[in-house]
């Protein structure tokens, strides 16, 4: 009782898996797509870790939903917000958590496989 545990800033994917206990399922896809699909699955697990059970409510147009985007012209990652359209796969409950994923060097390879390949 009375113990507060803060999230480690530089978590890695193993930390996410150990917290969720859901990352051991094999994914079977074609050889040409497996790296990107695996990276998307990993980002979904990372979002679940940060969201703690939160799921976007697309019927609530006043509740923002945040996602990671890659600007190809300036070559940088950014957090964008949506309210009523589901056009991305992975959403975060708040901007701060999505930005934490972008800023964490342990997740850069995952993001690069999704957005740059």
PDB file of N, CA and C in Angstrom, residues 6-113:
ATOM      1  N   UNK A   6       6.121   4.503 -11.219  1.00  0.00           N
ATOM      2  CA  UNK A   6       6.091   5.330 -12.414  1.00  0.00           C
ATOM      3  C   UNK A   6       6.526   4.508 -13.610  1.00  0.00           C
ATOM      4  N   UNK A   7       5.991   4.853 -14.771  1.00  0.00           N
ATOM      5  CA  UNK A   7       6.396   4.196 -16.004  1.00  0.00           C
ATOM      6  C   UNK A   7       7.811   4.600 -16.356  1.00  0.00           C
ATOM      7  N   UNK A   8       8.593   3.617 -16.736  1.00  0.00           N
ATOM      8  CA  UNK A   8       9.943   3.886 -17.216  1.00  0.00           C
ATOM      9  C   UNK A   8       9.827   4.623 -18.548  1.00  0.00           C
ATOM     10  N   UNK A   9      10.562   5.718 -18.712  1.00  0.00           N
ATOM     11  CA  UNK A   9      10.460   6.514 -19.938  1.00  0.00           C
ATOM     12  C   UNK A   9      10.893   5.723 -21.163  1.00  0.00           C
ATOM     13  N   UNK A  10      11.956   4.971 -21.056  1.00  0.00           N
ATOM     14  CA  UNK A  10      12.497   4.255 -22.207  1.00  0.00           C
ATOM     15  C   UNK A  10      12.134   2.775 -22.157  1.00  0.00           C
ATOM     16  N   UNK A  11      10.826   2.495 -22.109  1.00  0.00           N
ATOM     17  CA  UNK A  11      10.396   1.105 -22.142  1.00  0.00           C
ATOM     18  C   UNK A  11      10.721   0.524 -23.507  1.00  0.00           C
ATOM     19  N   UNK A  12      10.790  -0.789 -23.584  1.00  0.00           N
ATOM     20  CA  UNK A  12      10.976  -1.435 -24.877  1.00  0.00           C
ATOM     21  C   UNK A  12       9.829  -2.421 -25.093  1.00  0.00           C
ATOM     22  N   UNK A  13       9.845  -3.092 -26.219  1.00  0.00           N
ATOM     23  CA  UNK A  13       8.721  -3.965 -26.560  1.00  0.00           C
ATOM     24  C   UNK A  13       8.589  -5.132 -25.581  1.00  0.00           C
ATOM     25  N   UNK A  14       9.688  -5.610 -25.029  1.00  0.00           N
ATOM     26  CA  UNK A  14       9.610  -6.682 -24.020  1.00  0.00           C
ATOM     27  C   UNK A  14       8.833  -6.218 -22.791  1.00  0.00           C
ATOM     28  N   UNK A  15       9.000  -4.946 -22.388  1.00  0.00           N
ATOM     29  CA  UNK A  15       8.244  -4.405 -21.259  1.00  0.00           C
ATOM     30  C   UNK A  15       6.745  -4.406 -21.562  1.00  0.00           C
ATOM     31  N   UNK A  16       6.398  -4.047 -22.782  1.00  0.00           N
ATOM     32  CA  UNK A  16       4.999  -4.051 -23.190  1.00  0.00           C
ATOM     33  C   UNK A  16       4.441  -5.464 -23.117  1.00  0.00           C
ATOM     34  N   UNK A  17       5.149  -6.416 -23.690  1.00  0.00           N
ATOM     35  CA  UNK A  17       4.681  -7.808 -23.704  1.00  0.00           C
ATOM     36  C   UNK A  17       4.539  -8.375 -22.303  1.00  0.00           C
ATOM     37  N   UNK A  18       5.496  -8.095 -21.437  1.00  0.00           N
ATOM     38  CA  UNK A  18       5.413  -8.641 -20.089  1.00  0.00           C
ATOM     39  C   UNK A  18       4.244  -8.035 -19.326  1.00  0.00           C
ATOM     40  N   UNK A  19       3.876  -6.815 -19.664  1.00  0.00           N
ATOM     41  CA  UNK A  19       2.744  -6.171 -19.005  1.00  0.00           C
ATOM     42  C   UNK A  19       1.408  -6.717 -19.520  1.00  0.00           C
ATOM     43  N   UNK A  20       1.325  -6.992 -20.819  1.00  0.00           N
ATOM     44  CA  UNK A  20       0.060  -7.415 -21.427  1.00  0.00           C
ATOM     45  C   UNK A  20      -0.138  -8.920 -21.450  1.00  0.00           C
ATOM     46  N   UNK A  21       0.951  -9.668 -21.484  1.00  0.00           N
ATOM     47  CA  UNK A  21       0.882 -11.129 -21.601  1.00  0.00           C
ATOM     48  C   UNK A  21       0.093 -11.573 -22.828  1.00  0.00           C
ATOM     49  N   UNK A  22       0.237 -10.849 -23.952  1.00  0.00           N
ATOM     50  CA  UNK A  22      -0.524 -11.194 -25.154  1.00  0.00           C
ATOM     51  C   UNK A  22       0.332 -11.266 -26.399  1.00  0.00           C
ATOM     52  N   UNK A  23       1.634 -11.238 -26.280  1.00  0.00           N
ATOM     53  CA  UNK A  23       2.494 -11.065 -27.445  1.00  0.00           C
ATOM     54  C   UNK A  23       3.123 -12.365 -27.945  1.00  0.00           C
ATOM     55  N   UNK A  24       2.642 -13.500 -27.507  1.00  0.00           N
ATOM     56  CA  UNK A  24       3.269 -14.762 -27.888  1.00  0.00           C
ATOM     57  C   UNK A  24       2.583 -15.458 -29.055  1.00  0.00           C
ATOM     58  N   UNK A  25       1.531 -14.880 -29.602  1.00  0.00           N
ATOM     59  CA  UNK A  25       0.804 -15.520 -30.692  1.00  0.00           C
ATOM     60  C   UNK A  25       1.553 -15.338 -31.999  1.00  0.00           C
ATOM     61  N   UNK A  26       1.816 -16.441 -32.730  1.00  0.00           N
ATOM     62  CA  UNK A  26       2.508 -16.301 -34.012  1.00  0.00           C
ATOM     63  C   UNK A  26       1.591 -15.701 -35.071  1.00  0.00           C
ATOM     64  N   UNK A  27       2.201 -14.963 -35.980  1.00  0.00           N
ATOM     65  CA  UNK A  27       1.466 -14.372 -37.088  1.00  0.00           C
ATOM     66  C   UNK A  27       1.937 -15.048 -38.371  1.00  0.00           C
ATOM     67  N   UNK A  28       1.017 -15.594 -39.157  1.00  0.00           N
ATOM     68  CA  UNK A  28       1.374 -16.261 -40.396  1.00  0.00           C
ATOM     69  C   UNK A  28       0.873 -15.417 -41.561  1.00  0.00           C
ATOM     70  N   UNK A  29       1.810 -14.863 -42.325  1.00  0.00           N
ATOM     71  CA  UNK A  29       1.486 -14.042 -43.497  1.00  0.00           C
ATOM     72  C   UNK A  29       2.537 -14.301 -44.565  1.00  0.00           C
ATOM     73  N   UNK A  30       2.325 -13.725 -45.741  1.00  0.00           N
ATOM     74  CA  UNK A  30       3.289 -13.916 -46.815  1.00  0.00           C
ATOM     75  C   UNK A  30       4.640 -13.286 -46.454  1.00  0.00           C
ATOM     76  N   UNK A  31       5.689 -13.792 -47.058  1.00  0.00           N
ATOM     77  CA  UNK A  31       7.039 -13.293 -46.781  1.00  0.00           C
ATOM     78  C   UNK A  31       7.192 -11.814 -47.120  1.00  0.00           C
ATOM     79  N   UNK A  32       6.446 -11.337 -48.108  1.00  0.00           N
ATOM     80  CA  UNK A  32       6.600  -9.939 -48.521  1.00  0.00           C
ATOM     81  C   UNK A  32       5.947  -8.961 -47.550  1.00  0.00           C
ATOM     82  N   UNK A  33       4.975  -9.415 -46.777  1.00  0.00           N
ATOM     83  CA  UNK A  33       4.239  -8.507 -45.888  1.00  0.00           C
ATOM     84  C   UNK A  33       4.515  -8.696 -44.404  1.00  0.00           C
ATOM     85  N   UNK A  34       5.180  -9.752 -43.997  1.00  0.00           N
ATOM     86  CA  UNK A  34       5.227 -10.093 -42.583  1.00  0.00           C
ATOM     87  C   UNK A  34       5.910  -9.043 -41.722  1.00  0.00           C
ATOM     88  N   UNK A  35       6.950  -8.360 -42.197  1.00  0.00           N
ATOM     89  CA  UNK A  35       7.642  -7.371 -41.366  1.00  0.00           C
ATOM     90  C   UNK A  35       6.735  -6.191 -41.019  1.00  0.00           C
ATOM     91  N   UNK A  36       6.007  -5.707 -42.011  1.00  0.00           N
ATOM     92  CA  UNK A  36       5.126  -4.569 -41.769  1.00  0.00           C
ATOM     93  C   UNK A  36       3.935  -4.971 -40.902  1.00  0.00           C
ATOM     94  N   UNK A  37       3.352  -6.120 -41.174  1.00  0.00           N
ATOM     95  CA  UNK A  37       2.204  -6.579 -40.379  1.00  0.00           C
ATOM     96  C   UNK A  37       2.620  -6.846 -38.937  1.00  0.00           C
ATOM     97  N   UNK A  38       3.784  -7.430 -38.751  1.00  0.00           N
ATOM     98  CA  UNK A  38       4.287  -7.661 -37.397  1.00  0.00           C
ATOM     99  C   UNK A  38       4.495  -6.329 -36.675  1.00  0.00           C
ATOM    100  N   UNK A  39       5.036  -5.329 -37.364  1.00  0.00           N
ATOM    101  CA  UNK A  39       5.263  -4.015 -36.758  1.00  0.00           C
ATOM    102  C   UNK A  39       3.933  -3.355 -36.384  1.00  0.00           C
ATOM    103  N   UNK A  40       2.916  -3.483 -37.237  1.00  0.00           N
ATOM    104  CA  UNK A  40       1.595  -2.938 -36.910  1.00  0.00           C
ATOM    105  C   UNK A  40       1.037  -3.634 -35.677  1.00  0.00           C
ATOM    106  N   UNK A  41       1.185  -4.948 -35.621  1.00  0.00           N
ATOM    107  CA  UNK A  41       0.731  -5.693 -34.448  1.00  0.00           C
ATOM    108  C   UNK A  41       1.467  -5.227 -33.190  1.00  0.00           C
ATOM    109  N   UNK A  42       2.756  -4.979 -33.317  1.00  0.00           N
ATOM    110  CA  UNK A  42       3.528  -4.492 -32.168  1.00  0.00           C
ATOM    111  C   UNK A  42       3.052  -3.108 -31.736  1.00  0.00           C
ATOM    112  N   UNK A  43       2.772  -2.216 -32.692  1.00  0.00           N
ATOM    113  CA  UNK A  43       2.278  -0.890 -32.345  1.00  0.00           C
ATOM    114  C   UNK A  43       0.904  -0.986 -31.677  1.00  0.00           C
ATOM    115  N   UNK A  44       0.076  -1.924 -32.112  1.00  0.00           N
ATOM    116  CA  UNK A  44      -1.221  -2.133 -31.465  1.00  0.00           C
ATOM    117  C   UNK A  44      -1.028  -2.569 -30.014  1.00  0.00           C
ATOM    118  N   UNK A  45      -0.057  -3.459 -29.764  1.00  0.00           N
ATOM    119  CA  UNK A  45       0.252  -3.878 -28.395  1.00  0.00           C
ATOM    120  C   UNK A  45       0.760  -2.701 -27.561  1.00  0.00           C
ATOM    121  N   UNK A  46       1.616  -1.881 -28.152  1.00  0.00           N
ATOM    122  CA  UNK A  46       2.147  -0.709 -27.455  1.00  0.00           C
ATOM    123  C   UNK A  46       1.006   0.243 -27.090  1.00  0.00           C
ATOM    124  N   UNK A  47       0.083   0.479 -28.024  1.00  0.00           N
ATOM    125  CA  UNK A  47      -1.068   1.341 -27.742  1.00  0.00           C
ATOM    126  C   UNK A  47      -1.918   0.750 -26.621  1.00  0.00           C
ATOM    127  N   UNK A  48      -2.132  -0.566 -26.632  1.00  0.00           N
ATOM    128  CA  UNK A  48      -2.890  -1.211 -25.550  1.00  0.00           C
ATOM    129  C   UNK A  48      -2.208  -0.989 -24.207  1.00  0.00           C
ATOM    130  N   UNK A  49      -0.886  -1.061 -24.198  1.00  0.00           N
ATOM    131  CA  UNK A  49      -0.116  -0.831 -22.973  1.00  0.00           C
ATOM    132  C   UNK A  49      -0.364   0.580 -22.444  1.00  0.00           C
ATOM    133  N   UNK A  50      -0.298   1.560 -23.317  1.00  0.00           N
ATOM    134  CA  UNK A  50      -0.504   2.946 -22.896  1.00  0.00           C
ATOM    135  C   UNK A  50      -1.971   3.248 -22.601  1.00  0.00           C
ATOM    136  N   UNK A  51      -2.882   2.702 -23.387  1.00  0.00           N
ATOM    137  CA  UNK A  51      -4.309   3.027 -23.257  1.00  0.00           C
ATOM    138  C   UNK A  51      -4.988   2.366 -22.074  1.00  0.00           C
ATOM    139  N   UNK A  52      -4.402   1.316 -21.548  1.00  0.00           N
ATOM    140  CA  UNK A  52      -4.956   0.617 -20.378  1.00  0.00           C
ATOM    141  C   UNK A  52      -6.442   0.293 -20.537  1.00  0.00           C
ATOM    142  N   UNK A  53      -6.788  -0.334 -21.669  1.00  0.00           N
ATOM    143  CA  UNK A  53      -8.166  -0.779 -21.879  1.00  0.00           C
ATOM    144  C   UNK A  53      -9.053   0.209 -22.610  1.00  0.00           C
ATOM    145  N   UNK A  54      -8.607   1.441 -22.789  1.00  0.00           N
ATOM    146  CA  UNK A  54      -9.402   2.438 -23.504  1.00  0.00           C
ATOM    147  C   UNK A  54      -9.506   2.054 -24.975  1.00  0.00           C
ATOM    148  N   UNK A  55     -10.686   2.190 -25.535  1.00  0.00           N
ATOM    149  CA  UNK A  55     -10.928   1.978 -26.965  1.00  0.00           C
ATOM    150  C   UNK A  55     -11.619   3.228 -27.511  1.00  0.00           C
ATOM    151  N   UNK A  56     -11.302   3.632 -28.740  1.00  0.00           N
ATOM    152  CA  UNK A  56     -11.949   4.823 -29.294  1.00  0.00           C
ATOM    153  C   UNK A  56     -13.450   4.634 -29.455  1.00  0.00           C
ATOM    154  N   UNK A  57     -14.215   5.632 -29.053  1.00  0.00           N
ATOM    155  CA  UNK A  57     -15.669   5.622 -29.205  1.00  0.00           C
ATOM    156  C   UNK A  57     -16.019   6.491 -30.407  1.00  0.00           C
ATOM    157  N   UNK A  58     -16.274   5.850 -31.547  1.00  0.00           N
ATOM    158  CA  UNK A  58     -16.528   6.591 -32.788  1.00  0.00           C
ATOM    159  C   UNK A  58     -17.908   7.219 -32.810  1.00  0.00           C
ATOM    160  N   UNK A  59     -18.748   6.906 -31.846  1.00  0.00           N
ATOM    161  CA  UNK A  59     -20.055   7.547 -31.735  1.00  0.00           C
ATOM    162  C   UNK A  59     -19.980   8.861 -30.966  1.00  0.00           C
ATOM    163  N   UNK A  60     -18.857   9.106 -30.303  1.00  0.00           N
ATOM    164  CA  UNK A  60     -18.671  10.330 -29.531  1.00  0.00           C
ATOM    165  C   UNK A  60     -17.777  11.286 -30.319  1.00  0.00           C
ATOM    166  N   UNK A  61     -18.391  12.239 -31.008  1.00  0.00           N
ATOM    167  CA  UNK A  61     -17.622  13.144 -31.857  1.00  0.00           C
ATOM    168  C   UNK A  61     -16.902  14.233 -31.075  1.00  0.00           C
ATOM    169  N   UNK A  62     -17.075  14.264 -29.760  1.00  0.00           N
ATOM    170  CA  UNK A  62     -16.394  15.256 -28.922  1.00  0.00           C
ATOM    171  C   UNK A  62     -15.157  14.674 -28.240  1.00  0.00           C
ATOM    172  N   UNK A  63     -14.960  13.383 -28.371  1.00  0.00           N
ATOM    173  CA  UNK A  63     -13.839  12.706 -27.729  1.00  0.00           C
ATOM    174  C   UNK A  63     -12.704  12.533 -28.738  1.00  0.00           C
ATOM    175  N   UNK A  64     -11.552  13.205 -28.526  1.00  0.00           N
ATOM    176  CA  UNK A  64     -10.457  13.082 -29.496  1.00  0.00           C
ATOM    177  C   UNK A  64      -9.802  11.707 -29.453  1.00  0.00           C
ATOM    178  N   UNK A  65      -9.324  11.274 -30.609  1.00  0.00           N
ATOM    179  CA  UNK A  65      -8.581  10.025 -30.751  1.00  0.00           C
ATOM    180  C   UNK A  65      -7.269  10.379 -31.443  1.00  0.00           C
ATOM    181  N   UNK A  66      -6.144   9.993 -30.862  1.00  0.00           N
ATOM    182  CA  UNK A  66      -4.835  10.404 -31.357  1.00  0.00           C
ATOM    183  C   UNK A  66      -4.145   9.254 -32.073  1.00  0.00           C
ATOM    184  N   UNK A  67      -3.438   9.562 -33.152  1.00  0.00           N
ATOM    185  CA  UNK A  67      -2.694   8.547 -33.885  1.00  0.00           C
ATOM    186  C   UNK A  67      -1.356   9.122 -34.344  1.00  0.00           C
ATOM    187  N   UNK A  68      -0.441   8.230 -34.644  1.00  0.00           N
ATOM    188  CA  UNK A  68       0.880   8.613 -35.125  1.00  0.00           C
ATOM    189  C   UNK A  68       0.825   8.694 -36.647  1.00  0.00           C
ATOM    190  N   UNK A  69       1.451   9.714 -37.167  1.00  0.00           N
ATOM    191  CA  UNK A  69       1.502   9.918 -38.607  1.00  0.00           C
ATOM    192  C   UNK A  69       2.939  10.245 -39.004  1.00  0.00           C
ATOM    193  N   UNK A  70       3.261   9.972 -40.260  1.00  0.00           N
ATOM    194  CA  UNK A  70       4.593  10.279 -40.768  1.00  0.00           C
ATOM    195  C   UNK A  70       4.470  11.257 -41.920  1.00  0.00           C
ATOM    196  N   UNK A  71       5.137  12.398 -41.798  1.00  0.00           N
ATOM    197  CA  UNK A  71       5.138  13.413 -42.847  1.00  0.00           C
ATOM    198  C   UNK A  71       6.292  13.107 -43.797  1.00  0.00           C
ATOM    199  N   UNK A  72       5.971  12.662 -44.997  1.00  0.00           N
ATOM    200  CA  UNK A  72       7.017  12.238 -45.940  1.00  0.00           C
ATOM    201  C   UNK A  72       7.811  13.412 -46.496  1.00  0.00           C
ATOM    202  N   UNK A  73       7.198  14.585 -46.593  1.00  0.00           N
ATOM    203  CA  UNK A  73       7.921  15.741 -47.117  1.00  0.00           C
ATOM    204  C   UNK A  73       9.013  16.219 -46.184  1.00  0.00           C
ATOM    205  N   UNK A  74       8.698  16.299 -44.891  1.00  0.00           N
ATOM    206  CA  UNK A  74       9.706  16.767 -43.930  1.00  0.00           C
ATOM    207  C   UNK A  74      10.376  15.611 -43.199  1.00  0.00           C
ATOM    208  N   UNK A  75       9.910  14.399 -43.432  1.00  0.00           N
ATOM    209  CA  UNK A  75      10.503  13.183 -42.890  1.00  0.00           C
ATOM    210  C   UNK A  75      10.537  13.164 -41.353  1.00  0.00           C
ATOM    211  N   UNK A  76       9.375  13.445 -40.729  1.00  0.00           N
ATOM    212  CA  UNK A  76       9.305  13.334 -39.273  1.00  0.00           C
ATOM    213  C   UNK A  76       7.955  12.771 -38.850  1.00  0.00           C
ATOM    214  N   UNK A  77       7.949  12.191 -37.640  1.00  0.00           N
ATOM    215  CA  UNK A  77       6.732  11.646 -37.061  1.00  0.00           C
ATOM    216  C   UNK A  77       6.016  12.737 -36.281  1.00  0.00           C
ATOM    217  N   UNK A  78       4.688  12.658 -36.295  1.00  0.00           N
ATOM    218  CA  UNK A  78       3.895  13.616 -35.534  1.00  0.00           C
ATOM    219  C   UNK A  78       2.638  12.933 -35.017  1.00  0.00           C
ATOM    220  N   UNK A  79       2.015  13.571 -34.020  1.00  0.00           N
ATOM    221  CA  UNK A  79       0.752  13.077 -33.474  1.00  0.00           C
ATOM    222  C   UNK A  79      -0.361  13.905 -34.081  1.00  0.00           C
ATOM    223  N   UNK A  80      -1.357  13.217 -34.602  1.00  0.00           N
ATOM    224  CA  UNK A  80      -2.531  13.891 -35.158  1.00  0.00           C
ATOM    225  C   UNK A  80      -3.757  13.441 -34.385  1.00  0.00           C
ATOM    226  N   UNK A  81      -4.818  14.197 -34.537  1.00  0.00           N
ATOM    227  CA  UNK A  81      -6.032  13.947 -33.777  1.00  0.00           C
ATOM    228  C   UNK A  81      -7.211  13.795 -34.714  1.00  0.00           C
ATOM    229  N   UNK A  82      -8.094  12.859 -34.403  1.00  0.00           N
ATOM    230  CA  UNK A  82      -9.329  12.679 -35.143  1.00  0.00           C
ATOM    231  C   UNK A  82     -10.495  12.597 -34.177  1.00  0.00           C
ATOM    232  N   UNK A  83     -11.682  12.900 -34.657  1.00  0.00           N
ATOM    233  CA  UNK A  83     -12.872  12.858 -33.803  1.00  0.00           C
ATOM    234  C   UNK A  83     -13.927  11.896 -34.315  1.00  0.00           C
ATOM    235  N   UNK A  84     -14.143  11.858 -35.636  1.00  0.00           N
ATOM    236  CA  UNK A  84     -15.282  11.085 -36.135  1.00  0.00           C
ATOM    237  C   UNK A  84     -14.931  10.096 -37.237  1.00  0.00           C
ATOM    238  N   UNK A  85     -13.682  10.069 -37.700  1.00  0.00           N
ATOM    239  CA  UNK A  85     -13.325   9.195 -38.813  1.00  0.00           C
ATOM    240  C   UNK A  85     -12.257   8.200 -38.372  1.00  0.00           C
ATOM    241  N   UNK A  86     -12.478   6.941 -38.683  1.00  0.00           N
ATOM    242  CA  UNK A  86     -11.497   5.913 -38.379  1.00  0.00           C
ATOM    243  C   UNK A  86     -10.735   5.576 -39.651  1.00  0.00           C
ATOM    244  N   UNK A  87      -9.615   6.264 -39.881  1.00  0.00           N
ATOM    245  CA  UNK A  87      -8.853   6.011 -41.095  1.00  0.00           C
ATOM    246  C   UNK A  87      -7.467   5.440 -40.789  1.00  0.00           C
ATOM    247  N   UNK A  88      -7.163   5.258 -39.531  1.00  0.00           N
ATOM    248  CA  UNK A  88      -5.890   4.679 -39.122  1.00  0.00           C
ATOM    249  C   UNK A  88      -6.158   3.429 -38.299  1.00  0.00           C
ATOM    250  N   UNK A  89      -5.136   2.655 -38.065  1.00  0.00           N
ATOM    251  CA  UNK A  89      -5.310   1.382 -37.380  1.00  0.00           C
ATOM    252  C   UNK A  89      -5.174   1.521 -35.870  1.00  0.00           C
ATOM    253  N   UNK A  90      -4.224   2.343 -35.444  1.00  0.00           N
ATOM    254  CA  UNK A  90      -3.860   2.387 -34.029  1.00  0.00           C
ATOM    255  C   UNK A  90      -4.138   3.784 -33.473  1.00  0.00           C
ATOM    256  N   UNK A  91      -4.904   3.832 -32.381  1.00  0.00           N
ATOM    257  CA  UNK A  91      -5.245   5.091 -31.731  1.00  0.00           C
ATOM    258  C   UNK A  91      -4.805   5.087 -30.282  1.00  0.00           C
ATOM    259  N   UNK A  92      -4.506   6.286 -29.783  1.00  0.00           N
ATOM    260  CA  UNK A  92      -4.101   6.473 -28.401  1.00  0.00           C
ATOM    261  C   UNK A  92      -5.119   7.359 -27.701  1.00  0.00           C
ATOM    262  N   UNK A  93      -5.253   7.133 -26.402  1.00  0.00           N
ATOM    263  CA  UNK A  93      -6.208   7.879 -25.595  1.00  0.00           C
ATOM    264  C   UNK A  93      -5.825   9.353 -25.499  1.00  0.00           C
ATOM    265  N   UNK A  94      -4.528   9.637 -25.475  1.00  0.00           N
ATOM    266  CA  UNK A  94      -4.115  11.030 -25.364  1.00  0.00           C
ATOM    267  C   UNK A  94      -2.848  11.300 -26.174  1.00  0.00           C
ATOM    268  N   UNK A  95      -2.643  12.563 -26.456  1.00  0.00           N
ATOM    269  CA  UNK A  95      -1.513  13.017 -27.274  1.00  0.00           C
ATOM    270  C   UNK A  95      -0.180  12.684 -26.610  1.00  0.00           C
ATOM    271  N   UNK A  96      -0.103  12.828 -25.306  1.00  0.00           N
ATOM    272  CA  UNK A  96       1.138  12.628 -24.568  1.00  0.00           C
ATOM    273  C   UNK A  96       1.683  11.207 -24.763  1.00  0.00           C
ATOM    274  N   UNK A  97       0.827  10.215 -24.716  1.00  0.00           N
ATOM    275  CA  UNK A  97       1.272   8.831 -24.876  1.00  0.00           C
ATOM    276  C   UNK A  97       1.719   8.538 -26.305  1.00  0.00           C
ATOM    277  N   UNK A  98       0.983   9.047 -27.286  1.00  0.00           N
ATOM    278  CA  UNK A  98       1.397   8.858 -28.679  1.00  0.00           C
ATOM    279  C   UNK A  98       2.750   9.517 -28.926  1.00  0.00           C
ATOM    280  N   UNK A  99       2.953  10.698 -28.350  1.00  0.00           N
ATOM    281  CA  UNK A  99       4.238  11.380 -28.500  1.00  0.00           C
ATOM    282  C   UNK A  99       5.348  10.622 -27.786  1.00  0.00           C
ATOM    283  N   UNK A 100       5.043   9.997 -26.658  1.00  0.00           N
ATOM    284  CA  UNK A 100       6.038   9.199 -25.934  1.00  0.00           C
ATOM    285  C   UNK A 100       6.524   8.031 -26.785  1.00  0.00           C
ATOM    286  N   UNK A 101       5.624   7.430 -27.566  1.00  0.00           N
ATOM    287  CA  UNK A 101       6.015   6.336 -28.461  1.00  0.00           C
ATOM    288  C   UNK A 101       6.942   6.865 -29.555  1.00  0.00           C
ATOM    289  N   UNK A 102       6.617   8.020 -30.117  1.00  0.00           N
ATOM    290  CA  UNK A 102       7.470   8.623 -31.146  1.00  0.00           C
ATOM    291  C   UNK A 102       8.853   8.939 -30.568  1.00  0.00           C
ATOM    292  N   UNK A 103       8.901   9.475 -29.361  1.00  0.00           N
ATOM    293  CA  UNK A 103      10.153   9.927 -28.752  1.00  0.00           C
ATOM    294  C   UNK A 103      11.017   8.785 -28.215  1.00  0.00           C
ATOM    295  N   UNK A 104      10.430   7.616 -28.036  1.00  0.00           N
ATOM    296  CA  UNK A 104      11.171   6.484 -27.472  1.00  0.00           C
ATOM    297  C   UNK A 104      12.015   5.818 -28.568  1.00  0.00           C
ATOM    298  N   UNK A 105      13.339   5.860 -28.448  1.00  0.00           N
ATOM    299  CA  UNK A 105      14.180   5.263 -29.494  1.00  0.00           C
ATOM    300  C   UNK A 105      14.000   3.751 -29.622  1.00  0.00           C
ATOM    301  N   UNK A 106      13.483   3.099 -28.602  1.00  0.00           N
ATOM    302  CA  UNK A 106      13.262   1.655 -28.665  1.00  0.00           C
ATOM    303  C   UNK A 106      12.123   1.280 -29.614  1.00  0.00           C
ATOM    304  N   UNK A 107      11.269   2.242 -29.944  1.00  0.00           N
ATOM    305  CA  UNK A 107      10.142   1.970 -30.834  1.00  0.00           C
ATOM    306  C   UNK A 107      10.354   2.504 -32.247  1.00  0.00           C
ATOM    307  N   UNK A 108      11.477   3.146 -32.503  1.00  0.00           N
ATOM    308  CA  UNK A 108      11.704   3.774 -33.809  1.00  0.00           C
ATOM    309  C   UNK A 108      11.725   2.744 -34.936  1.00  0.00           C
ATOM    310  N   UNK A 109      12.338   1.605 -34.724  1.00  0.00           N
ATOM    311  CA  UNK A 109      12.383   0.582 -35.768  1.00  0.00           C
ATOM    312  C   UNK A 109      10.981   0.090 -36.129  1.00  0.00           C
ATOM    313  N   UNK A 110      10.125  -0.045 -35.121  1.00  0.00           N
ATOM    314  CA  UNK A 110       8.740  -0.464 -35.362  1.00  0.00           C
ATOM    315  C   UNK A 110       8.019   0.587 -36.208  1.00  0.00           C
ATOM    316  N   UNK A 111       8.143   1.856 -35.831  1.00  0.00           N
ATOM    317  CA  UNK A 111       7.495   2.927 -36.595  1.00  0.00           C
ATOM    318  C   UNK A 111       8.030   3.002 -38.013  1.00  0.00           C
ATOM    319  N   UNK A 112       9.339   2.860 -38.164  1.00  0.00           N
ATOM    320  CA  UNK A 112       9.933   2.923 -39.501  1.00  0.00           C
ATOM    321  C   UNK A 112       9.422   1.804 -40.401  1.00  0.00           C
ATOM    322  N   UNK A 113       9.227   0.617 -39.865  1.00  0.00           N
ATOM    323  CA  UNK A 113       8.716  -0.495 -40.675  1.00  0.00           C
ATOM    324  C   UNK A 113       7.290  -0.232 -41.132  1.00  0.00           C
TER     325      UNK A 113
END
